[in-house]
mmCIF file of C-alpha atoms in Angstrom:
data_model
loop_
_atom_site.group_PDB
_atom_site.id
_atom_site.type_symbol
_atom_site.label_atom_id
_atom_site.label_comp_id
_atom_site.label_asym_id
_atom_site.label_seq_id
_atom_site.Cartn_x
_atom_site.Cartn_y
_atom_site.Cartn_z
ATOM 1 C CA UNK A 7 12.629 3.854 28.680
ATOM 2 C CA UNK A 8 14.891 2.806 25.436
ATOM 3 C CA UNK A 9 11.778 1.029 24.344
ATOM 4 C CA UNK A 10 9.160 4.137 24.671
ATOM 5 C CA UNK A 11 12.037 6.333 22.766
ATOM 6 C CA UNK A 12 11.878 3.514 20.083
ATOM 7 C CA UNK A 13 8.007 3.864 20.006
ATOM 8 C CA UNK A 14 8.489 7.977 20.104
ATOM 9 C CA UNK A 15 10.947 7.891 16.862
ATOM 10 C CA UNK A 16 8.616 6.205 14.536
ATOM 11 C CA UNK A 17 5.825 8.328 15.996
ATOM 12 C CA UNK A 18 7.413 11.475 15.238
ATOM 13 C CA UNK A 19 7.986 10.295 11.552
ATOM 14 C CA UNK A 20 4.443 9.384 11.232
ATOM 15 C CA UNK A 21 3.091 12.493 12.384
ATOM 16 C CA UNK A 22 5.758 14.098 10.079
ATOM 17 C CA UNK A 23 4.607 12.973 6.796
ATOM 18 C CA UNK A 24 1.071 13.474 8.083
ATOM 19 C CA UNK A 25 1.756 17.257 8.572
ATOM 20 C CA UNK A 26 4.925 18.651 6.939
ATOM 21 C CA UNK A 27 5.079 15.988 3.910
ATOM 22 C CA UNK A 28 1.455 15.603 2.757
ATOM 23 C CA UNK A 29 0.794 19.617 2.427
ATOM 24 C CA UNK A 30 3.807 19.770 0.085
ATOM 25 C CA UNK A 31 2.658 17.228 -2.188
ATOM 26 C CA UNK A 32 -0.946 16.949 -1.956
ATOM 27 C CA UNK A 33 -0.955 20.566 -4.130
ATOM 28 C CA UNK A 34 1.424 19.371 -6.510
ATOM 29 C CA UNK A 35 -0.595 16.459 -7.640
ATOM 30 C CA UNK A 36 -3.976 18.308 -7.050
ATOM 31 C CA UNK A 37 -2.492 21.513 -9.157
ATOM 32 C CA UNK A 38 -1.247 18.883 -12.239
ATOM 33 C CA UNK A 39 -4.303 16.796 -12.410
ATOM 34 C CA UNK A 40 -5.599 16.396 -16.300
ATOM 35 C CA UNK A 41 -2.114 17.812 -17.419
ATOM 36 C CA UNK A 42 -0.287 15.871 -19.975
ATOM 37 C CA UNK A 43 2.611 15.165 -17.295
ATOM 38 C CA UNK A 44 2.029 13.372 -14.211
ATOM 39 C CA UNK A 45 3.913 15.078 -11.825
ATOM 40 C CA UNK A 46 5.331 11.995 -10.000
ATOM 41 C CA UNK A 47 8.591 13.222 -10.432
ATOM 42 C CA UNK A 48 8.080 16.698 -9.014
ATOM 43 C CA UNK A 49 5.911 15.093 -5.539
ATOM 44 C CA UNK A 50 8.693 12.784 -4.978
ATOM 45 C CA UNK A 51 11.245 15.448 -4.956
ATOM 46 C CA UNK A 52 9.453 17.637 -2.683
ATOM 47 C CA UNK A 53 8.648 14.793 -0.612
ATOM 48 C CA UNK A 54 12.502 13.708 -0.168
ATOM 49 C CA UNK A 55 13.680 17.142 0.375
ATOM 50 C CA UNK A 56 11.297 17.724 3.687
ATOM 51 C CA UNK A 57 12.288 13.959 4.551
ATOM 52 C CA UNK A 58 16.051 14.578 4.060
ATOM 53 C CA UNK A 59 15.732 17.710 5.956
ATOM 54 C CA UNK A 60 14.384 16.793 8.970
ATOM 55 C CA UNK A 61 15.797 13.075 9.087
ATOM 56 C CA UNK A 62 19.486 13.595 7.075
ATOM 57 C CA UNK A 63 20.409 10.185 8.338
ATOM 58 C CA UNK A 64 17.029 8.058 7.254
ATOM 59 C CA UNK A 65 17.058 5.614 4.029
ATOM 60 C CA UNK A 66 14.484 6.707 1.736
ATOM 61 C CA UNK A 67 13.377 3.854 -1.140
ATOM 62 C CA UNK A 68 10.827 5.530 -3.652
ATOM 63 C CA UNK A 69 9.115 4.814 -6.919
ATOM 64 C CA UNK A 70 11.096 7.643 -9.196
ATOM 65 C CA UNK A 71 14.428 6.259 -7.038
ATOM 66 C CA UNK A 72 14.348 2.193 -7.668
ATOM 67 C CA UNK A 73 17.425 1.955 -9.035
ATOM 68 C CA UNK A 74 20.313 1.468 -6.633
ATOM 69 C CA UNK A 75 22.103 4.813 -8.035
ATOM 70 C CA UNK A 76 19.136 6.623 -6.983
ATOM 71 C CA UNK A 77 18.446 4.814 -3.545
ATOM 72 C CA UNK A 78 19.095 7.402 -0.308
ATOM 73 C CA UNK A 79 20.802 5.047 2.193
ATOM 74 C CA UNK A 80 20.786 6.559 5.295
ATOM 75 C CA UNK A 81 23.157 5.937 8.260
ATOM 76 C CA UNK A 82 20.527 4.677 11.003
ATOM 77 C CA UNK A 83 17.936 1.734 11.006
ATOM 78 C CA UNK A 84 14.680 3.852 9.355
ATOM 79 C CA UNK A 85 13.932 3.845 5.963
ATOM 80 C CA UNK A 86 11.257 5.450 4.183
ATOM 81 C CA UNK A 87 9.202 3.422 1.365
ATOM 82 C CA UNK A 88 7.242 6.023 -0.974
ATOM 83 C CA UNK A 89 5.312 5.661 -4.106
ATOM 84 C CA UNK A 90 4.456 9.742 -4.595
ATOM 85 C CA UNK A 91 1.584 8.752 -6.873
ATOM 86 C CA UNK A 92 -0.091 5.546 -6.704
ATOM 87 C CA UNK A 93 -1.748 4.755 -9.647
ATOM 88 C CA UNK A 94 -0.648 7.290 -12.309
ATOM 89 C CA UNK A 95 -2.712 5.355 -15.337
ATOM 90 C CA UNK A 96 -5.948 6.267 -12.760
ATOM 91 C CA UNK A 97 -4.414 9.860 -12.378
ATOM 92 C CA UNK A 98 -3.194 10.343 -16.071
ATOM 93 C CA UNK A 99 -7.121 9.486 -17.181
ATOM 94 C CA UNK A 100 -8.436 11.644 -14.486
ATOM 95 C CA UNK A 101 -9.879 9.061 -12.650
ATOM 96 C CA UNK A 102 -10.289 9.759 -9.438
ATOM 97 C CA UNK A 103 -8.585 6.923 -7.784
ATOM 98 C CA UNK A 104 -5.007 7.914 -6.964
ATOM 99 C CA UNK A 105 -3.729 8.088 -3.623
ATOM 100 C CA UNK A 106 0.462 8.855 -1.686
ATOM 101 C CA UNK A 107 1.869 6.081 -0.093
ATOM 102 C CA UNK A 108 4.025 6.667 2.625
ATOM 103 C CA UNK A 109 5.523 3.660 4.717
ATOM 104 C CA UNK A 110 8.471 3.421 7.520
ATOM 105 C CA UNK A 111 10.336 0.691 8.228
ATOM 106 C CA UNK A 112 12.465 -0.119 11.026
ATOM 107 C CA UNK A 113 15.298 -2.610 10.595
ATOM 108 C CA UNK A 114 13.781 -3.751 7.683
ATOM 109 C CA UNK A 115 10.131 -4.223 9.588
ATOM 110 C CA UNK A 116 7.028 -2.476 8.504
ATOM 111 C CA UNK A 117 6.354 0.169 11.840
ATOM 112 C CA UNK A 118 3.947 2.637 10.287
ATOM 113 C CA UNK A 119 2.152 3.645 7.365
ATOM 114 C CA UNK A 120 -0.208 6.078 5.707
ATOM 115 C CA UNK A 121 -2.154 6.621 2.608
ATOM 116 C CA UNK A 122 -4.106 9.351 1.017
ATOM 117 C CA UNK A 123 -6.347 10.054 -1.033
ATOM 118 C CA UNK A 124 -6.406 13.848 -2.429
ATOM 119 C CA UNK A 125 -10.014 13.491 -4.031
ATOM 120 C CA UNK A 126 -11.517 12.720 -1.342
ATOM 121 C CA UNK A 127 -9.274 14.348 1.620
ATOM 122 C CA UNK A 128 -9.218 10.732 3.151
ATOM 123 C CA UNK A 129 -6.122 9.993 5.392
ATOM 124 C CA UNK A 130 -5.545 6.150 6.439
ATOM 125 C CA UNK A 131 -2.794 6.099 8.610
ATOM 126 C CA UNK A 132 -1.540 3.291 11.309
ATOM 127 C CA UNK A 133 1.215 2.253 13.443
ATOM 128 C CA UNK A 134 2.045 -1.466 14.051
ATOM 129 C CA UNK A 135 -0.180 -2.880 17.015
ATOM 130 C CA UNK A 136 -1.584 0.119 17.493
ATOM 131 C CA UNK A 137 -4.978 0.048 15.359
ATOM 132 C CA UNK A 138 -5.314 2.005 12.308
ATOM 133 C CA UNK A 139 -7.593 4.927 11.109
ATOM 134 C CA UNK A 140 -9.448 6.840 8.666
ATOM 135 C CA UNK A 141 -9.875 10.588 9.186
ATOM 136 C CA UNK A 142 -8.585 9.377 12.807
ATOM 137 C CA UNK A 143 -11.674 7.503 13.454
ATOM 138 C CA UNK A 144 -10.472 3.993 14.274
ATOM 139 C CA UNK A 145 -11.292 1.312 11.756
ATOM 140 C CA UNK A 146 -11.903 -2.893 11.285
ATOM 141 C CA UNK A 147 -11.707 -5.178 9.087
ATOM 142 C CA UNK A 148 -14.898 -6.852 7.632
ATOM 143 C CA UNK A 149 -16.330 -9.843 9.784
ATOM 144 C CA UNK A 150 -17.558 -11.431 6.593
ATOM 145 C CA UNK A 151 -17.002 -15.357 6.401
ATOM 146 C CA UNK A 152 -18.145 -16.663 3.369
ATOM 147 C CA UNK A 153 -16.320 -15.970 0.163
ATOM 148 C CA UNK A 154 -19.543 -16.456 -1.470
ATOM 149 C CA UNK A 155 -20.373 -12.941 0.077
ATOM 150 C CA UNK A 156 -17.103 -11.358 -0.215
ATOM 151 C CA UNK A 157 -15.725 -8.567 -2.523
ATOM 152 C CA UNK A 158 -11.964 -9.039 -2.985
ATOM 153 C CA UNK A 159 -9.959 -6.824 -5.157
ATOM 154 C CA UNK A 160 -8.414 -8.913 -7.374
ATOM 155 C CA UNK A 161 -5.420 -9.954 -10.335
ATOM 156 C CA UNK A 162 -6.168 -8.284 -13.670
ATOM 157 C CA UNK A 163 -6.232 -10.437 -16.852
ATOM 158 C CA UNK A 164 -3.018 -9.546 -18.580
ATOM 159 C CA UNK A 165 0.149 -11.223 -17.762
ATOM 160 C CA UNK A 166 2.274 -10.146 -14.787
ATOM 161 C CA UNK A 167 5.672 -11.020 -15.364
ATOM 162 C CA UNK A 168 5.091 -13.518 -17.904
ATOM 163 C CA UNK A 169 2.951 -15.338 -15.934
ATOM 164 C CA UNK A 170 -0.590 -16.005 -17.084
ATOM 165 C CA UNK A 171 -3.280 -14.422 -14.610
ATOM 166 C CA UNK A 172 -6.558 -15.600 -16.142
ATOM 167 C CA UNK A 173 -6.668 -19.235 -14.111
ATOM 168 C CA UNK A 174 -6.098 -17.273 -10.777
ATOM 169 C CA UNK A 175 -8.631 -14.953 -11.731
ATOM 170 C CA UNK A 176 -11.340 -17.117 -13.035
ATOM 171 C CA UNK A 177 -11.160 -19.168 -9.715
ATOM 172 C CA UNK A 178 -11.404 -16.416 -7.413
ATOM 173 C CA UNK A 179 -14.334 -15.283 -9.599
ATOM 174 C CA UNK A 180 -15.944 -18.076 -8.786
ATOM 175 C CA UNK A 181 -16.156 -18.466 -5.249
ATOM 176 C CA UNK A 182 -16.551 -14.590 -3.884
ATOM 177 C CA UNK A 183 -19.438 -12.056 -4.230
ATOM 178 C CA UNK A 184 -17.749 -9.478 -6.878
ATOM 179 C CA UNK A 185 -14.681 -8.862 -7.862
ATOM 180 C CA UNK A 186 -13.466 -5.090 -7.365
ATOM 181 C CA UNK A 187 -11.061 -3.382 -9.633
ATOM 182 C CA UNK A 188 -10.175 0.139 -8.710
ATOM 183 C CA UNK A 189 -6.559 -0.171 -10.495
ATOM 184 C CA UNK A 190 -5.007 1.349 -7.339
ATOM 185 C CA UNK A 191 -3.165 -0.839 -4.898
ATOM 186 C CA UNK A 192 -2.858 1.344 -2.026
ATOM 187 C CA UNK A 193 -6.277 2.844 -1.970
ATOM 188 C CA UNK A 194 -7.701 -1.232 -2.632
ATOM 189 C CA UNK A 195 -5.964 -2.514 0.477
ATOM 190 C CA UNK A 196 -7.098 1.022 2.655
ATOM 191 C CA UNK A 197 -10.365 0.055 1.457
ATOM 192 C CA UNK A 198 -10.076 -3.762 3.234
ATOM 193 C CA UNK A 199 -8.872 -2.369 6.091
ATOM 194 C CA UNK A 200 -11.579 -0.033 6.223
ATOM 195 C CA UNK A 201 -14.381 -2.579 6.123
ATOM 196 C CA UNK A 202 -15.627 -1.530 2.460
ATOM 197 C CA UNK A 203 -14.160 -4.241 1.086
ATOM 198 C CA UNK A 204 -13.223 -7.802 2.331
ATOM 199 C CA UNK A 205 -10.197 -9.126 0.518
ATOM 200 C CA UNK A 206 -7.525 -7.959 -1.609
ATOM 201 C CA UNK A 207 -5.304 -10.794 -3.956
ATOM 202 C CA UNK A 208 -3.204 -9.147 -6.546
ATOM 203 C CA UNK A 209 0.839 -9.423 -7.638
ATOM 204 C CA UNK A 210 3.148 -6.735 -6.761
ATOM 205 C CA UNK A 211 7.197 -6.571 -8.083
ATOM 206 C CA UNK A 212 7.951 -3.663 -5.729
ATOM 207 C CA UNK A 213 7.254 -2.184 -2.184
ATOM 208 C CA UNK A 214 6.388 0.936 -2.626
ATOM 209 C CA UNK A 215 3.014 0.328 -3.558
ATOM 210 C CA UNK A 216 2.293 -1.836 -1.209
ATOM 211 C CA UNK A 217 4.005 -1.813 2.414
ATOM 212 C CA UNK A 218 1.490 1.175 3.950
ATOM 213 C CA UNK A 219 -1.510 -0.238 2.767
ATOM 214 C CA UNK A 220 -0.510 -4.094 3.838
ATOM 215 C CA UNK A 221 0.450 -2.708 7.810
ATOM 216 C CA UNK A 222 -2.836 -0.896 7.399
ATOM 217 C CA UNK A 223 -4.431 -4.339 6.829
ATOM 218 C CA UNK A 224 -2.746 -5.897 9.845
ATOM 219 C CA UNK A 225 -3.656 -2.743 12.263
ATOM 220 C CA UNK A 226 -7.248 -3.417 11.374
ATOM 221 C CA UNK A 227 -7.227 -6.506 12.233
ATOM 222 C CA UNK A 228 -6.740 -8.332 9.130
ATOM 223 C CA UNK A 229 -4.243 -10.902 7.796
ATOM 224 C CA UNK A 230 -1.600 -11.074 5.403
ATOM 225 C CA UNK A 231 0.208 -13.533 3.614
ATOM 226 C CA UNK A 232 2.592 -13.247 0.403
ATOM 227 C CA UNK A 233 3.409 -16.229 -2.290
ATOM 228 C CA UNK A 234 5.949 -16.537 -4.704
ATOM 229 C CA UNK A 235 5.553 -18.606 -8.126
ATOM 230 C CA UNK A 236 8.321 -20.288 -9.728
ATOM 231 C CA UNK A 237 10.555 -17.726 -11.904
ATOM 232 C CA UNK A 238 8.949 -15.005 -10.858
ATOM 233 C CA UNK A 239 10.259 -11.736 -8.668
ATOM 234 C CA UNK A 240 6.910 -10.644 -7.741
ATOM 235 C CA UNK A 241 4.926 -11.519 -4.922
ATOM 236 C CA UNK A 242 1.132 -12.170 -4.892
ATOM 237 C CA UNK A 243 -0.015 -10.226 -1.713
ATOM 238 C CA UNK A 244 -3.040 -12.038 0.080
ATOM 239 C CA UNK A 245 -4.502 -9.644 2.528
ATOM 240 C CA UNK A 246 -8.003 -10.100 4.015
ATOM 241 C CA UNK A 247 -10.479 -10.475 6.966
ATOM 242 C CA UNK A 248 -9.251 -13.371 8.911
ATOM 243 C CA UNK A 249 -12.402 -15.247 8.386
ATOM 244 C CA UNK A 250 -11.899 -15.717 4.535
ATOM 245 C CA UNK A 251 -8.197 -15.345 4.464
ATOM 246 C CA UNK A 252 -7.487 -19.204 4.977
ATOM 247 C CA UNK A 253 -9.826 -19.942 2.059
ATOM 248 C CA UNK A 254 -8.520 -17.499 -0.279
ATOM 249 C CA UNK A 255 -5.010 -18.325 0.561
ATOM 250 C CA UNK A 256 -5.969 -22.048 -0.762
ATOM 251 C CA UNK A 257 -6.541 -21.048 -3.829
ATOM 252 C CA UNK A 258 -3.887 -18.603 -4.199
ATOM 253 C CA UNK A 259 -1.442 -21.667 -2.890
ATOM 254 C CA UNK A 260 -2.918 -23.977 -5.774
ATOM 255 C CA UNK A 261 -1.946 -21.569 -8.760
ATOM 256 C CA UNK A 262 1.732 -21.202 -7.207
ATOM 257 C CA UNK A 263 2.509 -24.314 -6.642
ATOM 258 C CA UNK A 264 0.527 -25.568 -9.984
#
């Protein structure tokens, strides 16, 4: 019985963002788009508010609160992980390839997650070992097993904390299909656990862009594994099919350790 109550509590939070917090910020972003302003700011406020109203006690960690003056810390063991506009360079150039991240954690483990995608009225949304979805039709990784036919989302060529990027890069390049760039984290790893791509490697210094789209990886069926180089803070997120995750992985382990 505790256990079901458990499962019912993150439930109720999922289905929460997906119908009281997404129609107050979906119109914000959708009414500001090709403004001067992104309106990051003005989603994640809205977004808290609902959150703090219905859940006073819950943790909330977002991208416009990463300092530790600005963190919500809540009283219970849920926290909230938010990043109200994913890919505000995309947004800013009215590119339409922006999505809102919304994850919950539970005693500091991933539970459920969601991502949309207001062009496109696309909702991924999943709970852990319980399958993911998009537009609630339930969705799979790719079964693709050579990297020589796989399109992975990869590292971009500028430096990421001081660490060069261009090796990494150039060696993935080499052994998969075609490299996909769509400058959106969120919406990259929705699209590997959708099946339209098959592999995602890129660095990532925070969690708010990445914790809902990683679960949604896992729900699909796919794997995940995260490296750290040397003097850096950031991790380099490895999340794939499980039939080229092994391989990539190899070559993501030679460029840390190197």
């Amino acid at each position: 019985m505790k256990t079901a109550i458990k499962e019912d509590a993150v439930k109720e939070r999922l289905d929460f963002a997906r119908n009281n917090i997404l129609p107050v910020m979906v119109p914000i972003l959708l009414a500001e788009y090709g403004k001067a302003t992104p309106p990051d700011e003005k989603a994640d406020d809205a977004c808290v508010e609902k959150i703090q109203e219905r859940f006073p006690f819950d943790s909330i960690l977002t991208e416009e609160r990463d300092t530790v003056d600005a963190n919500i810390t809540g009283t219970n063991e849920y926290q909230w992980v938010i990043d109200p506009l994913d890919s505000t360079y995309n947004y800013e150039k009215q590119i339409p390839l922006y999505t809102i991240s919304i994850a919950l954690k539970k005693n500091g483990r991933l539970e459920s997650g969601l991502v949309y995608h207001p062009p496109t009225d696309t909702l991924y949304h999943c709970q852990r070992e319980a399958g993911a979805f998009m537009n609630n039709a339930l969705i799979h990784v790719t079964p693709i097993s050579k990297l020589g036919s796989a399109r992975v989302s990869l590292v971009h060529d500028m430096p990421y904390e001081n660490h060069d990027m261009t090796g990494l890069k150039q060696k993935l390049e080499q052994k998969i299909r075609r490299p996909e760039k769509w400058a959106c984290t969120s919406l990259e790893l929705a699209n590997v656990a959708s099946g339209l791509t098959d592999g995602f490697v890129k660095p990532s210094d925070n969690p708010w862009g990445v914790s809902a789209g990683l679960l949604l990886v896992k729900a699909a069926g796919g794997k995940v594994t995260s490296y750290r180089k040397k003097g850096s803070n950031a991790r380099i997120h490895v999340a794939s099919n499980p039939f080229i995750h092994d391989k990539l992985c190899r070559i993501v382990d030679d460029y840390v350790k190197a």
